[in-house]
Structures are given as C-alpha cells and as structure tokens.
Amino acid sequence: MVRRRVPPVTLALIAIGLVAGGLWWWAVLRLLLVPGEAGPVEGAVAAGGWGLSLLPVHVAASSRRPGASARRVTKASRRRRWGAGSAPS
C-alpha cells in the first residue's frame, strides 16, 4: 500500500468542515428537541447551513479557460438531413 502525505491545508479544511457540520447538527437537533430553549443563534446556524447546501447546485466553477469563447459547444454530432425535405412520419 502506498501512503501519501496529505497537505496541512487539506487537513485544516477537513477539520473546519467537520466542526461546522457538528455545529449545524447541534443547532438542528436543539431546534427539534427543545424548541422552547433554542434561540435565534440556533435558528440562524440551521438556516445558514441549509442555505449553503443549496449553493453548489446553483454556483459552479467555470471549466473553460480564461480568454476562451463564451459560446457553448456541444460534443454531440447533429444529424444532417439530405434531400428536399423530411421523411413522412
């Protein structure tokens, strides 16, 4: 088995993600189990975490190179029709 070193930045990001996820679960469980004692901080943390979960669906990194054309190009080939018209359906 080959062991690879994980960069410290990656470990730090994983740790931050785990802590943020733990705080989100704490807020959600507190809102569900003891809603009378939960305050606005728990509500904000729960709503913010839910909002962040929607972010990757709507915001994606661009895969094109800087300076490349903004025109979308498909890899699918278009079927060319030869002749005067289309076939009867």
mmCIF file of C-alpha atoms in Angstrom:
data_model
loop_
_atom_site.group_PDB
_atom_site.id
_atom_site.type_symbol
_atom_site.label_atom_id
_atom_site.label_comp_id
_atom_site.label_asym_id
_atom_site.label_seq_id
_atom_site.Cartn_x
_atom_site.Cartn_y
_atom_site.Cartn_z
ATOM 1 C CA MET A 1 0.000 0.000 0.000
ATOM 2 C CA VAL A 2 1.303 3.433 -0.948
ATOM 3 C CA ARG A 3 0.992 6.093 1.708
ATOM 4 C CA ARG A 4 0.659 9.657 0.536
ATOM 5 C CA ARG A 5 1.107 12.743 2.648
ATOM 6 C CA VAL A 6 -1.965 14.895 2.950
ATOM 7 C CA PRO A 7 -1.168 18.613 2.794
ATOM 8 C CA PRO A 8 -1.806 20.521 6.052
ATOM 9 C CA VAL A 9 -4.200 22.865 4.272
ATOM 10 C CA THR A 10 -6.373 19.914 3.282
ATOM 11 C CA LEU A 11 -6.378 18.615 6.854
ATOM 12 C CA ALA A 12 -7.314 22.065 8.136
ATOM 13 C CA LEU A 13 -10.195 22.346 5.669
ATOM 14 C CA ILE A 14 -11.468 18.909 6.637
ATOM 15 C CA ALA A 15 -11.295 19.856 10.328
ATOM 16 C CA ILE A 16 -13.149 23.124 9.700
ATOM 17 C CA GLY A 17 -15.801 21.264 7.731
ATOM 18 C CA LEU A 18 -16.281 18.708 10.494
ATOM 19 C CA VAL A 19 -16.584 21.433 13.145
ATOM 20 C CA ALA A 20 -19.050 23.423 11.024
ATOM 21 C CA GLY A 21 -21.071 20.265 10.341
ATOM 22 C CA GLY A 22 -21.104 19.442 14.045
ATOM 23 C CA LEU A 23 -22.324 22.938 14.903
ATOM 24 C CA TRP A 24 -25.054 22.668 12.279
ATOM 25 C CA TRP A 25 -26.259 19.315 13.617
ATOM 26 C CA TRP A 26 -26.173 20.699 17.165
ATOM 27 C CA ALA A 27 -28.352 23.641 16.110
ATOM 28 C CA VAL A 28 -30.813 21.475 14.182
ATOM 29 C CA LEU A 29 -31.157 18.913 16.966
ATOM 30 C CA ARG A 30 -31.576 21.662 19.551
ATOM 31 C CA LEU A 31 -34.338 23.235 17.452
ATOM 32 C CA LEU A 32 -36.065 19.867 17.077
ATOM 33 C CA LEU A 33 -35.668 18.525 20.620
ATOM 34 C CA VAL A 34 -36.026 21.661 22.770
ATOM 35 C CA PRO A 35 -37.580 24.366 20.597
ATOM 36 C CA GLY A 36 -38.594 26.441 23.619
ATOM 37 C CA GLU A 37 -34.988 26.912 24.735
ATOM 38 C CA ALA A 38 -33.450 27.355 21.281
ATOM 39 C CA GLY A 39 -32.649 30.920 20.399
ATOM 40 C CA PRO A 40 -32.055 32.947 17.271
ATOM 41 C CA VAL A 41 -28.436 31.756 17.047
ATOM 42 C CA GLU A 42 -29.507 28.148 16.582
ATOM 43 C CA GLY A 43 -32.077 29.190 14.002
ATOM 44 C CA ALA A 44 -29.522 31.247 12.086
ATOM 45 C CA VAL A 45 -26.967 28.429 12.116
ATOM 46 C CA ALA A 46 -29.541 25.884 10.931
ATOM 47 C CA ALA A 47 -30.924 28.162 8.202
ATOM 48 C CA GLY A 48 -27.436 29.193 7.086
ATOM 49 C CA GLY A 49 -26.271 25.608 6.799
ATOM 50 C CA TRP A 50 -29.342 24.688 4.803
ATOM 51 C CA GLY A 51 -28.761 27.674 2.523
ATOM 52 C CA LEU A 52 -25.152 26.643 1.975
ATOM 53 C CA SER A 53 -26.279 23.170 0.994
ATOM 54 C CA LEU A 54 -28.128 24.699 -1.962
ATOM 55 C CA LEU A 55 -25.134 26.749 -3.123
ATOM 56 C CA PRO A 56 -23.248 24.073 -5.100
ATOM 57 C CA VAL A 57 -26.352 23.378 -7.172
ATOM 58 C CA HIS A 58 -26.581 26.970 -8.398
ATOM 59 C CA VAL A 59 -22.958 28.064 -8.389
ATOM 60 C CA ALA A 60 -20.405 26.011 -10.262
ATOM 61 C CA ALA A 61 -16.854 26.774 -11.286
ATOM 62 C CA SER A 62 -16.328 27.501 -14.923
ATOM 63 C CA SER A 63 -14.496 24.760 -16.760
ATOM 64 C CA ARG A 64 -13.388 26.932 -19.651
ATOM 65 C CA ARG A 65 -10.014 28.581 -19.918
ATOM 66 C CA PRO A 66 -9.616 32.332 -19.438
ATOM 67 C CA GLY A 67 -9.991 34.068 -22.774
ATOM 68 C CA ALA A 68 -11.909 31.183 -24.358
ATOM 69 C CA SER A 69 -15.103 31.808 -26.236
ATOM 70 C CA ALA A 70 -18.271 32.056 -24.152
ATOM 71 C CA ARG A 71 -20.209 30.161 -26.832
ATOM 72 C CA ARG A 72 -21.407 26.768 -25.711
ATOM 73 C CA VAL A 73 -20.206 23.934 -27.877
ATOM 74 C CA THR A 74 -21.793 20.531 -27.757
ATOM 75 C CA LYS A 75 -19.887 17.331 -28.380
ATOM 76 C CA ALA A 76 -22.939 15.630 -29.852
ATOM 77 C CA SER A 77 -22.986 15.471 -33.610
ATOM 78 C CA ARG A 78 -26.030 16.844 -35.336
ATOM 79 C CA ARG A 79 -27.695 14.583 -37.829
ATOM 80 C CA ARG A 80 -27.702 16.180 -41.234
ATOM 81 C CA ARG A 81 -30.717 15.745 -43.416
ATOM 82 C CA TRP A 82 -30.016 15.375 -47.096
ATOM 83 C CA GLY A 83 -32.609 15.940 -49.723
ATOM 84 C CA ALA A 84 -35.529 18.254 -50.172
ATOM 85 C CA GLY A 85 -37.470 17.533 -47.012
ATOM 86 C CA SER A 86 -38.024 15.324 -44.075
ATOM 87 C CA ALA A 87 -39.397 11.831 -44.234
ATOM 88 C CA PRO A 88 -43.085 11.320 -43.589
ATOM 89 C CA SER A 89 -43.920 10.467 -40.010
#
